[in-house]
PDB file of C-alpha atoms and ligand atoms in Angstrom:
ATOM      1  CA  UNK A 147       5.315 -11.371  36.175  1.00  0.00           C
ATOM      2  CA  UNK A 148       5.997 -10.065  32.249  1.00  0.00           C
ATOM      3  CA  UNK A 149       4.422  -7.031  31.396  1.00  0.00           C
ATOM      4  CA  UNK A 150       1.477  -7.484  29.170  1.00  0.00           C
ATOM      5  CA  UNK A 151       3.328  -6.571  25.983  1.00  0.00           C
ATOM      6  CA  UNK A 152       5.602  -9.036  26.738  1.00  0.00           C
ATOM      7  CA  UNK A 153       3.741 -12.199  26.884  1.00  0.00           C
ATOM      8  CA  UNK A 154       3.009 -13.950  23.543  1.00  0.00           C
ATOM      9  CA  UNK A 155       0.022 -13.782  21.772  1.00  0.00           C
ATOM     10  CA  UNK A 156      -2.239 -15.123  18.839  1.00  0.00           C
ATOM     11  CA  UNK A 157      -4.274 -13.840  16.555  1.00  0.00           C
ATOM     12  CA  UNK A 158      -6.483 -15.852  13.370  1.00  0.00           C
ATOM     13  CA  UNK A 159      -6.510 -14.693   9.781  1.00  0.00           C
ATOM     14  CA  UNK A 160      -9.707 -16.433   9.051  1.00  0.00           C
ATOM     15  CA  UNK A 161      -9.586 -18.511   5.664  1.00  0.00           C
ATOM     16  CA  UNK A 162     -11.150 -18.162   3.452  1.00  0.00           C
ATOM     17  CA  UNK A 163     -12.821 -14.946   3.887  1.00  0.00           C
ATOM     18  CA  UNK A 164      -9.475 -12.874   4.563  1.00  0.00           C
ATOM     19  CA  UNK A 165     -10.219 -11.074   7.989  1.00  0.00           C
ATOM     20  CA  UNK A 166      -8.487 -10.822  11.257  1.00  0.00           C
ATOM     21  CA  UNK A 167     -10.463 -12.481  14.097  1.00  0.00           C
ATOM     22  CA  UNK A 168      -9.251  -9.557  16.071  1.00  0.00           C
ATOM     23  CA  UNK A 169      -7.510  -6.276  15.851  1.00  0.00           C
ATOM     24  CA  UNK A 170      -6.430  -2.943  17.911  1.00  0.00           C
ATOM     25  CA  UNK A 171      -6.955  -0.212  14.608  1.00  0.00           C
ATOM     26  CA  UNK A 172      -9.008   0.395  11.599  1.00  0.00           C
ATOM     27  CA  UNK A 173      -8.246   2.721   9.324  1.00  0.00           C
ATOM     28  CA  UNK A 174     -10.147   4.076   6.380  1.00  0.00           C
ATOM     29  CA  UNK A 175      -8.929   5.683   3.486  1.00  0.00           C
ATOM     30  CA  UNK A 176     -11.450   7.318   1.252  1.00  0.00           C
ATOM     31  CA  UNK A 177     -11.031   9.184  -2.068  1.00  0.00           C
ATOM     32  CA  UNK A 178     -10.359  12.482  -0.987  1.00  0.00           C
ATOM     33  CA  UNK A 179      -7.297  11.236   1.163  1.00  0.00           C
ATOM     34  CA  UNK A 180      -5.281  10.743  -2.285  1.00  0.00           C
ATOM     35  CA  UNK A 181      -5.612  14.599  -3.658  1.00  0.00           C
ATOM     36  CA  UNK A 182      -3.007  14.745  -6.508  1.00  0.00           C
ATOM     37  CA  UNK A 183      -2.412  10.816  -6.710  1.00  0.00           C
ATOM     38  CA  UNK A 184      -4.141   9.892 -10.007  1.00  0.00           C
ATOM     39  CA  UNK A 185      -3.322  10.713 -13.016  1.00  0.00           C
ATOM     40  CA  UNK A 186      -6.861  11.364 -14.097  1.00  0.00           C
ATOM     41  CA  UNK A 187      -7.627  14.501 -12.509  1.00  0.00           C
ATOM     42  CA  UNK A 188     -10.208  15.188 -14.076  1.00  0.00           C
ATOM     43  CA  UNK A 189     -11.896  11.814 -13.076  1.00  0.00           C
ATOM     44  CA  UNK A 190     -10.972  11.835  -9.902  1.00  0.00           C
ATOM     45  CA  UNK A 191     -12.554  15.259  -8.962  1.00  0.00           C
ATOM     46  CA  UNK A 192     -15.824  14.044 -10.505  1.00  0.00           C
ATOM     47  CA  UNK A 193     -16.057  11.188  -8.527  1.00  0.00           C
ATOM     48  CA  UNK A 194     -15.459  13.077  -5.862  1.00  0.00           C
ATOM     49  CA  UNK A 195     -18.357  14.930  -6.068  1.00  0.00           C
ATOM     50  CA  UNK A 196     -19.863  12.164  -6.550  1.00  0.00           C
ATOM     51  CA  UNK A 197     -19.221  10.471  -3.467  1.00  0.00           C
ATOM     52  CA  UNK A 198     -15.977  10.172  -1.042  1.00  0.00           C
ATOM     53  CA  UNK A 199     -16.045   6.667  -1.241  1.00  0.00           C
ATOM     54  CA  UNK A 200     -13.548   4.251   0.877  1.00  0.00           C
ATOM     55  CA  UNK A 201     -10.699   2.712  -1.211  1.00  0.00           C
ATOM     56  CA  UNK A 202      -8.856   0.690   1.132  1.00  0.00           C
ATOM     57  CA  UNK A 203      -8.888   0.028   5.055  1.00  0.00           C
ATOM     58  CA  UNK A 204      -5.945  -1.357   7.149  1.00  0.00           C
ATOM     59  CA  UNK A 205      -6.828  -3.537  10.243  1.00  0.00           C
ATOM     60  CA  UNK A 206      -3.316  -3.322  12.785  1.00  0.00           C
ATOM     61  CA  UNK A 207      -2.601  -5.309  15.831  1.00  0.00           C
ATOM     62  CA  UNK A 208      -0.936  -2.277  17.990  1.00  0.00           C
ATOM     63  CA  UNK A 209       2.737  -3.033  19.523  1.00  0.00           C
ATOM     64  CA  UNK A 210       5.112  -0.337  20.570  1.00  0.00           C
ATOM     65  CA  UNK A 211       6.408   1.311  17.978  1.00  0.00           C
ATOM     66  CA  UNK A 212      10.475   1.127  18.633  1.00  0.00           C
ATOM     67  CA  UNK A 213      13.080  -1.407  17.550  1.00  0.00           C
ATOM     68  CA  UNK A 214      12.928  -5.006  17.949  1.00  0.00           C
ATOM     69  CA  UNK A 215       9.237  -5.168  17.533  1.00  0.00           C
ATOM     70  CA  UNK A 216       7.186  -6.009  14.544  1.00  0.00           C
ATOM     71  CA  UNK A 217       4.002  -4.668  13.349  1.00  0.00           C
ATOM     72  CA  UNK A 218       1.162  -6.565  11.520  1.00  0.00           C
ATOM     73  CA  UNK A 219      -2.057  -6.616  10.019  1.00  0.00           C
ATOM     74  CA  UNK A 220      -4.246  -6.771   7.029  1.00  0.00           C
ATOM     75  CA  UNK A 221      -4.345  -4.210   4.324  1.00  0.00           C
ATOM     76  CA  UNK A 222      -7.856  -4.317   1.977  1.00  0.00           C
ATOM     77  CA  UNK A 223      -7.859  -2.226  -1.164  1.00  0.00           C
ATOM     78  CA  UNK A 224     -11.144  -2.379  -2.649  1.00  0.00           C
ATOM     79  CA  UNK A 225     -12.147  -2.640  -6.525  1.00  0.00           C
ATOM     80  CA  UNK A 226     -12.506   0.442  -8.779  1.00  0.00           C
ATOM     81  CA  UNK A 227     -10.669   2.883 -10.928  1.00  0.00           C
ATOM     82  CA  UNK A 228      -9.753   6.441 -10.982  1.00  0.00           C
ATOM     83  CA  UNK A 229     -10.276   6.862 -14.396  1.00  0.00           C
ATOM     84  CA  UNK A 230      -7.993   3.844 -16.153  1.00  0.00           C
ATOM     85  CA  UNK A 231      -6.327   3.684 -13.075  1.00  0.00           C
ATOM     86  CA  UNK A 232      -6.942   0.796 -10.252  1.00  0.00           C
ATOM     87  CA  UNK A 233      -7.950   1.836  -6.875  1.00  0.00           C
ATOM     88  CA  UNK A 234      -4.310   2.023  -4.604  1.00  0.00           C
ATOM     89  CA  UNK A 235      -2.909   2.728  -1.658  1.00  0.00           C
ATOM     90  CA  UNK A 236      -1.149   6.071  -0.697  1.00  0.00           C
ATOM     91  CA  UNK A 237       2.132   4.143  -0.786  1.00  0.00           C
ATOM     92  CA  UNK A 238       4.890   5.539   1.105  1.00  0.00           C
ATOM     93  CA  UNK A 239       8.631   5.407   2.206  1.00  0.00           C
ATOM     94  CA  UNK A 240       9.423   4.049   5.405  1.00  0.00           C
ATOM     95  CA  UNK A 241      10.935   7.231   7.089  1.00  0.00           C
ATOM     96  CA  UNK A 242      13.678   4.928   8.601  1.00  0.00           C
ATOM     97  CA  UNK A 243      14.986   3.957   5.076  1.00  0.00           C
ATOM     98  CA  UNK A 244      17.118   1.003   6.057  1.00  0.00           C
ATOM     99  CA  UNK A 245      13.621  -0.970   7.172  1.00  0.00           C
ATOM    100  CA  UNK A 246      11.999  -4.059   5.251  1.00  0.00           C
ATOM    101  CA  UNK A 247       9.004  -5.484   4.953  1.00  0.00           C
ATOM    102  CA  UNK A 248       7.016  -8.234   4.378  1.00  0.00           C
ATOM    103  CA  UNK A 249       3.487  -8.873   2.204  1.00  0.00           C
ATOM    104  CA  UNK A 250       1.819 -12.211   1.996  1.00  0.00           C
ATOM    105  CA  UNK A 251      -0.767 -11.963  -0.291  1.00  0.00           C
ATOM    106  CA  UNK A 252      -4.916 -13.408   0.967  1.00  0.00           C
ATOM    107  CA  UNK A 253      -6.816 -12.868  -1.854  1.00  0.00           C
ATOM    108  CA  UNK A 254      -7.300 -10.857  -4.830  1.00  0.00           C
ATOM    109  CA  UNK A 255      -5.219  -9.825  -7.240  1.00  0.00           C
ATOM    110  CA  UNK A 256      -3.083  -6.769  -8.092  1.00  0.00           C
ATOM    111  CA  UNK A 257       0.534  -5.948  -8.044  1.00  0.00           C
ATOM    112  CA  UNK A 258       3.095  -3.934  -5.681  1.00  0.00           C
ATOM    113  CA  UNK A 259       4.665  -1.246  -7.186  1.00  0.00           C
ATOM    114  CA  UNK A 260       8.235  -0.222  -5.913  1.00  0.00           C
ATOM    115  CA  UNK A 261      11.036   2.413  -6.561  1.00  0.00           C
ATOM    116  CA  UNK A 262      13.870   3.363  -4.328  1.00  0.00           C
ATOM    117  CA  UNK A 263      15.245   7.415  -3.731  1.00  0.00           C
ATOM    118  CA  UNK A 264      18.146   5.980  -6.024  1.00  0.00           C
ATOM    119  CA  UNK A 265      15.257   5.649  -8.507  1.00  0.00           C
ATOM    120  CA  UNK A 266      15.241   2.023  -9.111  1.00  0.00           C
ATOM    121  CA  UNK A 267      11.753   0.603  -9.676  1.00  0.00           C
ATOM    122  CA  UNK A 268       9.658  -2.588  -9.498  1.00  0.00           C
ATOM    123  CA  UNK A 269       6.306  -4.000 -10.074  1.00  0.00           C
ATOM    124  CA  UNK A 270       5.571  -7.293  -8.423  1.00  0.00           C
ATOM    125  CA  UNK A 271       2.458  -9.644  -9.087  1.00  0.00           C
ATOM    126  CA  UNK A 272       0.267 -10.361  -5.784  1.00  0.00           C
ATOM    127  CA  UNK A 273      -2.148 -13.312  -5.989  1.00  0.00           C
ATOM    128  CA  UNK A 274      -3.174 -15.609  -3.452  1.00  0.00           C
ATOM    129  CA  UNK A 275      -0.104 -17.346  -1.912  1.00  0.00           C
ATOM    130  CA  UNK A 276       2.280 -15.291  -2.980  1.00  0.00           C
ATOM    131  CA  UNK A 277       5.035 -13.978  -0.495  1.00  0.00           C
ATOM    132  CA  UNK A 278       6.326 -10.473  -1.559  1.00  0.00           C
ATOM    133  CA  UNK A 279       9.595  -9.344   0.461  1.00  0.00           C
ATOM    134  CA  UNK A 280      10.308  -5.288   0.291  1.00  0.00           C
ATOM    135  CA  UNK A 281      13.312  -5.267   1.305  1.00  0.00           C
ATOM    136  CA  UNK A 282      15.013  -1.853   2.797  1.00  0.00           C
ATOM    137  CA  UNK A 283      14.840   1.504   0.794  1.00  0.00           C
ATOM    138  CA  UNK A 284      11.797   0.606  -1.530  1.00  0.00           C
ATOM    139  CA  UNK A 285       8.704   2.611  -1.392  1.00  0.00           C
ATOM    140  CA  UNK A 286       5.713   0.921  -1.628  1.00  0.00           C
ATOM    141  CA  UNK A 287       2.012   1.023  -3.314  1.00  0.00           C
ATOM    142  CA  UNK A 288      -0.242  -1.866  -3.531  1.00  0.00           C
ATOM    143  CA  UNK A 289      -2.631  -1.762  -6.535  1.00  0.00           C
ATOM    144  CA  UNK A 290      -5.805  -4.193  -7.062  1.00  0.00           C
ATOM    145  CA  UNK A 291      -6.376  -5.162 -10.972  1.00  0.00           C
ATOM    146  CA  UNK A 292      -9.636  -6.957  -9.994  1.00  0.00           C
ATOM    147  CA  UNK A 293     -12.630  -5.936 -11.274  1.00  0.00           C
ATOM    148  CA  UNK A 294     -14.787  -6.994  -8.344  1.00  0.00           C
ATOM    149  CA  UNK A 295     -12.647  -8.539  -5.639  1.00  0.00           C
ATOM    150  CA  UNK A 296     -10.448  -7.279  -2.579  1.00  0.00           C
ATOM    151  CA  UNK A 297      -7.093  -7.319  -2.198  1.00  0.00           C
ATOM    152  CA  UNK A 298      -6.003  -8.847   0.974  1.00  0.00           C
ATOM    153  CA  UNK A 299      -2.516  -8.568   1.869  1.00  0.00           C
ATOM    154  CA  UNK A 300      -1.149  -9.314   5.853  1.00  0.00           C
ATOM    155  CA  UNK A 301       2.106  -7.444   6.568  1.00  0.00           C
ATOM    156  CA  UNK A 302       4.629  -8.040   8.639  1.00  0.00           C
ATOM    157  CA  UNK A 303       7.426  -4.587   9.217  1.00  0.00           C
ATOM    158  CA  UNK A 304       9.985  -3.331  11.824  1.00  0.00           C
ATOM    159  CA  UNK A 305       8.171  -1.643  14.347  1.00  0.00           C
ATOM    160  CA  UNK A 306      10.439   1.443  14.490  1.00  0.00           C
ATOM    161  CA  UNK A 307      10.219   2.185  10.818  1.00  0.00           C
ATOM    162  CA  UNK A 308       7.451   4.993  10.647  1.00  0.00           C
ATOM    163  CA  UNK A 309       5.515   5.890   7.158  1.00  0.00           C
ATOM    164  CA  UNK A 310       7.519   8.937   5.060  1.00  0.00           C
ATOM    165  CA  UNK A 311       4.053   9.634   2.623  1.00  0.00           C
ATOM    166  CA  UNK A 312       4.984  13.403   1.796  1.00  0.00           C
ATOM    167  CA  UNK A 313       7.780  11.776  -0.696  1.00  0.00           C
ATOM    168  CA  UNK A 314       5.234   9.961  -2.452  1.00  0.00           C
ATOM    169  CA  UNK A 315       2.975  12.730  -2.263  1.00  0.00           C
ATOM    170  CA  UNK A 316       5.204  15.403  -4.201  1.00  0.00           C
ATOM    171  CA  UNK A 317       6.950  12.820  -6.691  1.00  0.00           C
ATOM    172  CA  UNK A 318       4.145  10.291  -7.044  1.00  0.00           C
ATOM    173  CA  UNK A 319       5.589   6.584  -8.307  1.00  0.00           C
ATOM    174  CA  UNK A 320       7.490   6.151 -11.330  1.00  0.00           C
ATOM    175  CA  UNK A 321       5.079   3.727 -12.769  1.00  0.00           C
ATOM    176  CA  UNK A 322       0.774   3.597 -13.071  1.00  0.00           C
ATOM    177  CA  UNK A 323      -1.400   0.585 -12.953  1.00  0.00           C
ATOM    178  CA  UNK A 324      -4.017   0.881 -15.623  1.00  0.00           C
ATOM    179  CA  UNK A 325      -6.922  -0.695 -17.587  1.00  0.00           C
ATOM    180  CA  UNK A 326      -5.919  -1.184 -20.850  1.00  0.00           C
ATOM    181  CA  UNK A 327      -8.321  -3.367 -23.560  1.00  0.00           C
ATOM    182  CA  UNK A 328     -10.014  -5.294 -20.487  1.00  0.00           C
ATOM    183  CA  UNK A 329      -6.246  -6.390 -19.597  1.00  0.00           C
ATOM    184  CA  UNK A 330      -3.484  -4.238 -16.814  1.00  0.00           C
ATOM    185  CA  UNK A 331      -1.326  -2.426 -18.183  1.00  0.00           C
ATOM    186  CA  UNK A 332       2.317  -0.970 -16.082  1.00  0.00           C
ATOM    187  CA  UNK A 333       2.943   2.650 -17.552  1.00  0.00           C
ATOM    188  CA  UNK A 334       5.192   4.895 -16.984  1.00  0.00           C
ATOM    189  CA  UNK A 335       4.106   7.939 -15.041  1.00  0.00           C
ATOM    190  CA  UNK A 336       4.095  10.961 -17.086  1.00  0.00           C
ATOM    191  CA  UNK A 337       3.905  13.382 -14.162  1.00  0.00           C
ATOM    192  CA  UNK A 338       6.762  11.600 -12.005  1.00  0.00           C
ATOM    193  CA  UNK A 339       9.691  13.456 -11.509  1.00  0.00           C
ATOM    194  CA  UNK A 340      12.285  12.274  -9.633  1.00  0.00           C
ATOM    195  CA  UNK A 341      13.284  13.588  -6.324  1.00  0.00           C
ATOM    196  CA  UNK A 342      16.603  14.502  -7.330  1.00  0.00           C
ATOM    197  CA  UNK A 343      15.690  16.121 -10.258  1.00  0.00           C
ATOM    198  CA  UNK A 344      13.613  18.668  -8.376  1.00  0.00           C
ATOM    199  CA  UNK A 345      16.220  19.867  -6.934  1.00  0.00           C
TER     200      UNK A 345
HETATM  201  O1  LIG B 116       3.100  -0.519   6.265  1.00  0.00           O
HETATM  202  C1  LIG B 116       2.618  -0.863   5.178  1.00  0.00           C
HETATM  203  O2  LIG B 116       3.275  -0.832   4.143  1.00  0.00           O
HETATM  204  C2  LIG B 116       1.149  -1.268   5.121  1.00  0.00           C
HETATM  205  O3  LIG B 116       0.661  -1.581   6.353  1.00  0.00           O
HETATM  206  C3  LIG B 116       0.398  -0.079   4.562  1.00  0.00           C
HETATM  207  O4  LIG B 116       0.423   0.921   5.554  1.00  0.00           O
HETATM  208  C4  LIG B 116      -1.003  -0.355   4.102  1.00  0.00           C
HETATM  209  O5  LIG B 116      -0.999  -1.241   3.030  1.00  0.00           O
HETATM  210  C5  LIG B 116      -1.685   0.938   3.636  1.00  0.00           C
HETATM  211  O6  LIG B 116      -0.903   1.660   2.741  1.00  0.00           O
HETATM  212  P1  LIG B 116      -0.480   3.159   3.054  1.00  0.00           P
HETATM  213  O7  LIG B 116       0.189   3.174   4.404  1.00  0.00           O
HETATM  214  O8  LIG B 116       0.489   3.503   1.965  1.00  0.00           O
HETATM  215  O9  LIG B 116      -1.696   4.010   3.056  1.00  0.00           O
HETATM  216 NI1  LIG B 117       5.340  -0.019   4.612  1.00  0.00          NI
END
């Protein structure tokens, strides 16, 4: 007899209304976990006071976390903005570099925004559809540009690869999603600074 991790399993992503019919974790990220993340300081302690309100959840199936496994689930970033800036995930390296990983984009719309420690960057469209492939090295943020509808991505990553966020949370990423005119806009991040360069 397999051990119960062993024996294959299925799981739904209901269509149309983006969910998993079943899942081991739920996390929820409110506004005070992303202290130093937006540009609009200012903003973002206001709201704050306001209320702590959630910005995005992340619904995981749970598998060992080693090689030779993968790990899934749905990540929801709500609508809103910091400010000019769209509601985001934390974003993060994986702490074993040399890992990829896959997006496959539910619903909404938004983008991915990516840099490497070599300091490449890229921003990639998500819409419904839409495969995005991270591949090894790239840090990663998902951003939602709608005004009033979830972003819905599943992932699919190496279940050994681990989540470096401290990077992101000294150098922040290289570029901001922002409302500009009714329209998003990719700036550059004033504030970034470069790993390297710190030194
Ligand atoms: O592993 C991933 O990249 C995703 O599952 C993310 O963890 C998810 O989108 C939430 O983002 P973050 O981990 O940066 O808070
Ligand atoms: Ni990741």
């Amino acid at each position: 007899m397999k051990k119960k991790q062993d024996i294959p399993f299925t799981f739904g992503v209901n269509i149309p209304d983006a969910t998993l019919d079943k899942y081991d974790n739920h996390i929820i990220r409110t506004l005070s976990s992303m202290q130093g993340q937006y540009f609009d300081t200012e903003s973002y302690e206001a709201m704050l006071l306001e209320d702590d309100q959630v910005l995005y959840e992340v619904f995981e199936i749970k598998r060992p976390e080693i090689a030779g496994e993968l790990l899934t689930g749905l990540s929801v970033v709500h609508p809103g903005k910091v400010g000019d800036e769209f509601f985001m995930t934390k974003g993060h390296f994986h702490t074993v570099l040399e890992t990829a990983e896959v997006y496959y984009c539910l619903q909404g719309e938004g983008y991915m925004v990516m840099e490497t420690p070599e300091g490449d960057w890229a921003v990639e469209e998500l819409r419904p559809g839409r495969v995005l492939y991270v591949p090894p090295r790239w840090a990663h943020r998902s951003v939602n540009s709608s005004a009033d509808e979830d972003l819905v991505t599943f992932f699919v990553y190496p279940g050994h690869a681990g989540h470096d966020y401290g990077t992101i949370e000294e150098q922040g990423f290289r570029n901001l999603v922002v409302e500009k005119n009714g329209r998003s806009k990719i700036i550059d991040n004033p504030r970034w600074r470069h790993q390297e360069e710190r030194k």
